[in-house]
XYZ file of C-alpha atoms in Angstrom:
388
model
C -68.611 -91.581 -9.499
C -65.760 -90.688 -7.137
C -63.468 -93.217 -8.813
C -64.171 -91.858 -12.290
C -63.517 -88.263 -11.259
C -60.202 -89.241 -9.682
C -59.041 -90.994 -12.849
C -59.979 -87.990 -14.964
C -57.950 -85.702 -12.730
C -54.871 -87.923 -12.968
C -55.086 -88.080 -16.753
C -55.319 -84.299 -16.975
C -52.279 -83.952 -14.739
C -50.355 -86.443 -16.861
C -51.100 -84.523 -20.064
C -50.176 -81.224 -18.412
C -46.889 -82.633 -17.101
C -46.019 -84.094 -20.496
C -46.706 -80.767 -22.215
C -44.542 -78.930 -19.686
C -41.630 -81.295 -20.203
C -41.936 -80.973 -23.963
C -41.852 -77.176 -23.768
C -38.851 -77.206 -21.438
C -36.840 -79.476 -23.725
C -37.745 -77.377 -26.804
C -38.817 -80.411 -28.817
C -42.073 -81.325 -30.413
C -43.120 -84.929 -29.928
C -45.088 -86.625 -32.714
C -46.946 -89.569 -31.258
C -49.110 -92.104 -33.019
C -51.851 -93.619 -30.900
C -50.853 -97.146 -31.923
C -47.063 -96.622 -31.842
C -45.055 -97.939 -28.908
C -43.080 -95.550 -26.702
C -39.695 -96.342 -28.311
C -40.917 -95.412 -31.814
C -41.860 -91.820 -30.958
C -40.073 -89.235 -33.116
C -38.899 -85.849 -31.971
C -37.952 -82.782 -33.981
C -36.602 -79.415 -32.833
C -39.131 -76.659 -32.430
C -38.648 -73.580 -34.561
C -37.770 -70.489 -32.557
C -40.607 -68.076 -32.066
C -38.646 -65.115 -33.409
C -36.705 -65.499 -36.688
C -33.158 -64.227 -37.005
C -33.167 -60.601 -38.087
C -30.015 -58.755 -39.138
C -28.407 -57.161 -42.168
C -27.461 -60.672 -43.313
C -31.027 -61.918 -42.695
C -33.226 -58.861 -43.364
C -36.980 -58.801 -42.938
C -39.652 -56.262 -43.723
C -41.725 -54.567 -41.066
C -45.295 -55.854 -40.781
C -48.185 -53.995 -39.297
C -49.044 -55.288 -35.826
C -52.735 -54.628 -36.557
C -54.675 -54.981 -39.767
C -56.577 -52.016 -41.183
C -59.784 -51.343 -39.318
C -58.926 -53.318 -36.170
C -57.933 -50.202 -34.229
C -59.025 -46.962 -35.971
C -56.809 -44.835 -33.706
C -53.738 -46.699 -34.966
C -54.766 -46.134 -38.591
C -55.295 -42.424 -37.945
C -51.914 -42.151 -36.243
C -50.168 -43.624 -39.280
C -52.027 -41.205 -41.554
C -51.012 -38.273 -39.378
C -47.336 -39.352 -39.395
C -47.404 -39.694 -43.179
C -49.026 -36.276 -43.667
C -46.497 -34.649 -41.329
C -43.635 -36.307 -43.230
C -44.910 -34.988 -46.553
C -45.169 -31.458 -45.110
C -41.591 -31.593 -43.850
C -40.328 -32.894 -47.191
C -41.934 -29.954 -48.971
C -40.119 -27.658 -46.553
C -36.907 -29.536 -47.283
C -37.227 -28.645 -50.953
C -37.373 -24.936 -50.105
C -34.384 -25.233 -47.759
C -32.447 -27.140 -50.412
C -33.128 -24.340 -52.903
C -31.840 -21.813 -50.360
C -28.725 -23.916 -49.836
C -28.021 -24.098 -53.576
C -28.438 -20.335 -53.878
C -26.096 -19.718 -50.947
C -23.407 -21.911 -52.494
C -23.695 -20.149 -55.878
C -23.359 -16.664 -54.381
C -20.326 -14.596 -55.533
C -19.005 -14.580 -51.953
C -20.432 -17.645 -50.173
C -21.054 -17.212 -46.452
C -19.665 -20.386 -44.860
C -21.489 -19.858 -41.559
C -24.828 -19.331 -43.297
C -24.251 -22.442 -45.408
C -23.541 -24.489 -42.263
C -26.743 -23.254 -40.628
C -28.793 -24.159 -43.695
C -27.166 -27.607 -43.921
C -27.908 -28.212 -40.234
C -31.542 -27.259 -40.751
C -31.785 -29.499 -43.803
C -30.348 -32.412 -41.826
C -32.814 -31.763 -38.987
C -35.787 -31.733 -41.369
C -34.605 -34.954 -43.004
C -34.480 -36.694 -39.624
C -37.855 -35.374 -38.448
C -39.556 -36.390 -41.688
C -38.667 -40.083 -41.133
C -38.050 -40.651 -37.434
C -41.679 -41.231 -36.405
C -42.411 -44.026 -38.865
C -42.713 -47.322 -36.955
C -40.936 -49.253 -39.709
C -37.864 -46.993 -39.374
C -37.716 -47.451 -35.607
C -38.262 -51.204 -35.973
C -35.374 -51.652 -38.417
C -32.969 -49.753 -36.174
C -34.057 -51.768 -33.137
C -33.445 -55.043 -35.009
C -29.943 -54.446 -36.331
C -30.915 -53.328 -39.836
C -30.008 -49.646 -39.564
C -28.661 -48.031 -42.712
C -25.893 -45.777 -41.400
C -25.810 -43.832 -44.652
C -29.176 -42.338 -43.656
C -29.231 -39.451 -41.222
C -32.387 -40.696 -39.489
C -30.890 -44.124 -38.756
C -27.697 -42.588 -37.391
C -29.809 -40.292 -35.202
C -31.827 -43.200 -33.770
C -28.766 -45.354 -33.043
C -26.905 -42.476 -31.396
C -29.988 -41.506 -29.358
C -30.323 -45.067 -28.056
C -26.625 -45.219 -27.126
C -26.674 -41.879 -25.308
C -30.070 -42.144 -23.600
C -30.826 -45.825 -22.959
C -28.006 -46.656 -20.556
C -24.990 -47.862 -22.573
C -23.034 -44.602 -22.387
C -24.116 -43.996 -18.789
C -22.848 -47.436 -17.718
C -19.497 -46.888 -19.451
C -18.946 -43.469 -17.851
C -20.055 -44.775 -14.444
C -17.462 -47.555 -14.532
C -14.757 -45.271 -15.931
C -15.159 -42.801 -13.069
C -15.855 -45.307 -10.296
C -12.678 -47.223 -11.159
C -10.663 -44.017 -11.532
C -9.671 -44.421 -15.170
C -10.192 -40.667 -15.051
C -7.796 -39.260 -13.855
C -5.366 -42.212 -13.409
C -4.968 -42.765 -17.169
C -6.423 -39.691 -18.903
C -7.392 -36.313 -17.421
C -10.798 -36.258 -19.104
C -12.922 -38.454 -21.351
C -15.965 -37.730 -23.522
C -16.699 -40.592 -25.969
C -18.411 -39.613 -29.195
C -19.233 -43.095 -30.539
C -20.118 -46.536 -29.271
C -17.157 -48.928 -28.949
C -17.984 -52.543 -28.084
C -15.473 -55.251 -27.179
C -16.058 -58.990 -27.496
C -13.987 -61.879 -26.127
C -14.594 -65.648 -26.111
C -16.941 -66.949 -23.446
C -15.389 -68.811 -20.541
C -15.732 -72.530 -21.224
C -15.389 -75.501 -18.919
C -13.824 -78.828 -19.888
C -17.237 -80.387 -20.446
C -18.223 -78.176 -23.375
C -17.116 -77.910 -26.959
C -13.834 -76.147 -27.725
C -15.519 -73.881 -30.294
C -15.084 -70.280 -29.115
C -18.176 -68.122 -29.052
C -17.464 -64.416 -28.798
C -19.748 -62.289 -26.635
C -19.798 -58.573 -25.901
C -18.125 -57.504 -22.668
C -19.932 -55.264 -20.226
C -17.660 -52.378 -19.163
C -15.863 -53.036 -15.885
C -16.538 -56.779 -15.472
C -13.882 -59.389 -14.646
C -12.434 -61.547 -17.428
C -10.185 -64.559 -16.975
C -6.671 -64.407 -18.488
C -7.472 -67.393 -20.716
C -10.314 -65.410 -22.299
C -8.040 -62.534 -23.272
C -5.099 -64.428 -24.796
C -6.129 -63.448 -28.325
C -6.958 -59.866 -29.416
C -10.584 -58.895 -28.892
C -13.027 -58.127 -31.659
C -13.814 -54.413 -31.737
C -17.170 -53.180 -33.009
C -18.185 -49.556 -33.415
C -21.152 -47.353 -34.176
C -19.665 -44.148 -35.579
C -21.995 -41.262 -36.389
C -19.931 -39.027 -38.728
C -20.131 -39.614 -42.473
C -16.681 -38.232 -43.250
C -13.619 -40.414 -42.784
C -11.588 -39.615 -39.667
C -8.449 -41.144 -38.188
C -8.142 -42.643 -34.704
C -5.347 -44.096 -32.572
C -5.999 -47.295 -30.612
C -4.300 -47.770 -27.246
C -4.740 -50.561 -24.698
C -3.097 -49.887 -21.344
C -2.739 -51.508 -17.917
C -2.047 -48.800 -15.306
C -1.739 -51.182 -12.334
C 1.716 -52.760 -12.716
C 3.763 -52.463 -9.492
C 6.755 -50.108 -9.530
C 8.978 -51.463 -6.756
C 11.642 -48.768 -6.991
C 9.244 -45.873 -6.423
C 6.698 -47.794 -4.307
C 3.900 -46.926 -6.707
C 2.332 -48.217 -9.935
C 3.296 -47.861 -13.589
C 1.631 -48.559 -16.938
C 2.175 -51.363 -19.412
C 1.296 -50.850 -23.071
C -0.569 -53.892 -24.403
C -1.617 -52.617 -27.813
C -1.077 -49.646 -30.130
C -2.436 -48.962 -33.609
C -2.427 -45.426 -35.065
C -4.238 -44.030 -38.118
C -7.370 -46.209 -38.080
C -9.873 -44.776 -40.602
C -13.483 -44.825 -39.404
C -16.771 -43.476 -40.726
C -20.436 -44.260 -40.284
C -20.760 -46.463 -43.358
C -17.645 -48.566 -42.738
C -18.195 -52.122 -41.418
C -19.114 -52.423 -37.762
C -16.142 -54.720 -37.071
C -12.924 -52.679 -36.965
C -10.283 -54.485 -39.016
C -6.501 -54.263 -39.435
C -5.802 -53.221 -35.844
C -2.855 -55.522 -35.078
C -0.264 -54.467 -37.657
C 1.665 -51.878 -35.629
C 2.530 -52.605 -31.974
C 1.192 -56.120 -31.540
C -1.359 -57.131 -28.945
C 0.069 -58.635 -25.736
C -2.473 -60.495 -23.626
C -3.197 -59.246 -20.093
C -1.023 -60.866 -17.412
C -1.854 -59.455 -13.966
C 1.012 -60.192 -11.594
C 0.609 -62.711 -8.813
C 0.031 -61.105 -5.441
C -1.386 -57.844 -6.821
C -4.987 -56.594 -6.661
C -7.146 -56.636 -9.765
C -5.827 -54.822 -12.835
C -7.772 -52.422 -15.040
C -7.458 -52.870 -18.798
C -8.521 -49.820 -20.792
C -8.984 -49.526 -24.553
C -9.063 -45.984 -25.907
C -9.613 -44.696 -29.426
C -8.182 -41.173 -29.627
C -9.386 -38.866 -32.437
C -6.515 -37.587 -34.580
C -6.352 -34.166 -36.176
C -4.014 -35.408 -38.914
C -2.000 -38.454 -39.986
C 0.732 -39.264 -37.459
C 3.947 -41.264 -37.767
C 4.382 -43.367 -34.646
C 7.339 -45.751 -34.282
C 6.631 -49.300 -33.168
C 7.005 -49.663 -29.408
C 9.464 -52.451 -28.646
C 8.849 -54.962 -25.888
C 11.385 -53.429 -23.511
C 9.705 -50.014 -23.912
C 6.180 -51.092 -23.064
C 6.631 -51.048 -19.297
C 6.449 -47.496 -18.027
C 4.614 -46.213 -21.116
C 3.058 -42.802 -20.390
C -0.309 -42.191 -22.017
C -0.240 -38.497 -21.125
C 3.156 -37.954 -22.746
C 1.976 -39.814 -25.838
C -1.157 -37.632 -26.008
C 0.889 -34.447 -25.678
C 3.433 -35.530 -28.303
C 0.846 -36.372 -30.995
C -1.809 -33.798 -30.049
C -4.459 -36.319 -28.979
C -7.362 -35.252 -26.779
C -9.987 -37.782 -25.572
C -12.170 -34.954 -24.250
C -13.064 -34.070 -27.858
C -14.464 -37.487 -28.764
C -13.380 -41.007 -29.601
C -14.245 -44.349 -28.025
C -13.484 -46.154 -24.775
C -13.968 -49.491 -23.042
C -12.537 -51.325 -20.030
C -12.570 -54.547 -18.061
C -10.699 -56.032 -15.078
C -8.536 -59.094 -14.548
C -6.865 -61.083 -11.775
C -4.029 -63.594 -11.642
C -4.541 -67.298 -12.211
C -2.439 -70.191 -13.526
C -2.816 -69.025 -17.132
C -0.661 -65.982 -16.355
C 2.253 -68.287 -15.505
C 1.968 -69.908 -18.945
C 1.808 -66.466 -20.612
C 5.092 -65.501 -18.946
C 6.718 -68.813 -19.864
C 5.502 -69.238 -23.458
C 4.780 -65.719 -24.727
C 6.808 -63.191 -22.761
C 9.773 -65.579 -22.210
C 10.429 -63.986 -18.829
C 10.458 -65.106 -15.238
C 7.125 -64.487 -13.565
C 7.266 -61.847 -10.823
C 5.486 -62.629 -7.563
C 4.426 -59.865 -5.208
C 3.064 -59.818 -1.695
C 2.701 -57.671 1.343
C 5.988 -56.726 3.023
C 6.698 -58.688 6.244
C 5.785 -56.950 9.441
C 8.725 -55.953 11.652
C 9.242 -58.235 14.625
C 9.252 -56.005 17.686
C 10.485 -58.834 19.893
C 13.335 -60.086 17.713
C 15.965 -58.873 20.201
C 14.548 -60.786 23.144
C 13.075 -63.788 21.360
C 14.702 -66.992 22.620
C 16.120 -65.374 25.753
C 15.062 -66.182 29.261
C 12.662 -63.435 30.268
C 12.792 -64.121 34.016
C 16.489 -64.425 34.782
C 19.343 -62.196 33.777
């Protein structure tokens, strides 16, 4: 009896271990009882969650069938009834709006108040439906709809993304070192290639960059991909600037800025593609090249809202060093405190910077360091200290 029980325990452990190894390797093993070990076939397991995006859309499915949880069914009925009530109210507000526009002397302020109320009712009539929330949470938001724009903006402002950006911006003194004030009005995301070792494939996979992290110079050789979530439906113009405010200024014993990128008059609106295109046709992107012997450098991307179309000359290479963001803002009436987008990361010197200076900038690489300490004993060094 004891022998039999021991064998049963070992067989159970063997099956459990085999199942664990199969799950860890993400393969399903198909085994025939009569087949030898070498003839076993493997096939990749399907992922538990299918890909969901605008390119691969899916419809929302109820998590519970009707009758499984009566409270859930009643909640859906209540949400639907509330939506229908709000839509009836929207019809009355729409009639009031049409009448206000057809008046002999339209009151612009009254029309704006009615339009704001109509927009609010439209959002409230749809925002509580679980299928609407599910689509926005899974990358299928329709930015032409007010309710989807409201949900995406609410998530950006209240679920940590904006807070993290502003925390890093103020902790690392982007405000006030670069701009006097900053109040982003839309979500700007930056993606660079992942850092790869020599043992992996050379195919570059772009990933989003968390604000304030360190990136290697080899990751930032090419221009980043810029993605946005803009919440206004009218087309507005923005100016893109990328600046490094941490370049040593030896003459004045301080720091100066280097302009890495400039692109004015970028049209953006809520329904335009998420990826911002045509952003390297003005002042071309120059990859970050933090100087050897200096502390880490901050690299800041700003999208300034424009009040009108501006004519900005291309900044030549010899004019990039010493570029003043504040003077540029004053000249073209740009104010980041009224909106726009922002992002930042940090970088340090490595061997790639030497290649950037040699191959791209065609300049000799500067090397900095701490100044030598004065030798207080230089006058007496080497002299006999005991005899005159």
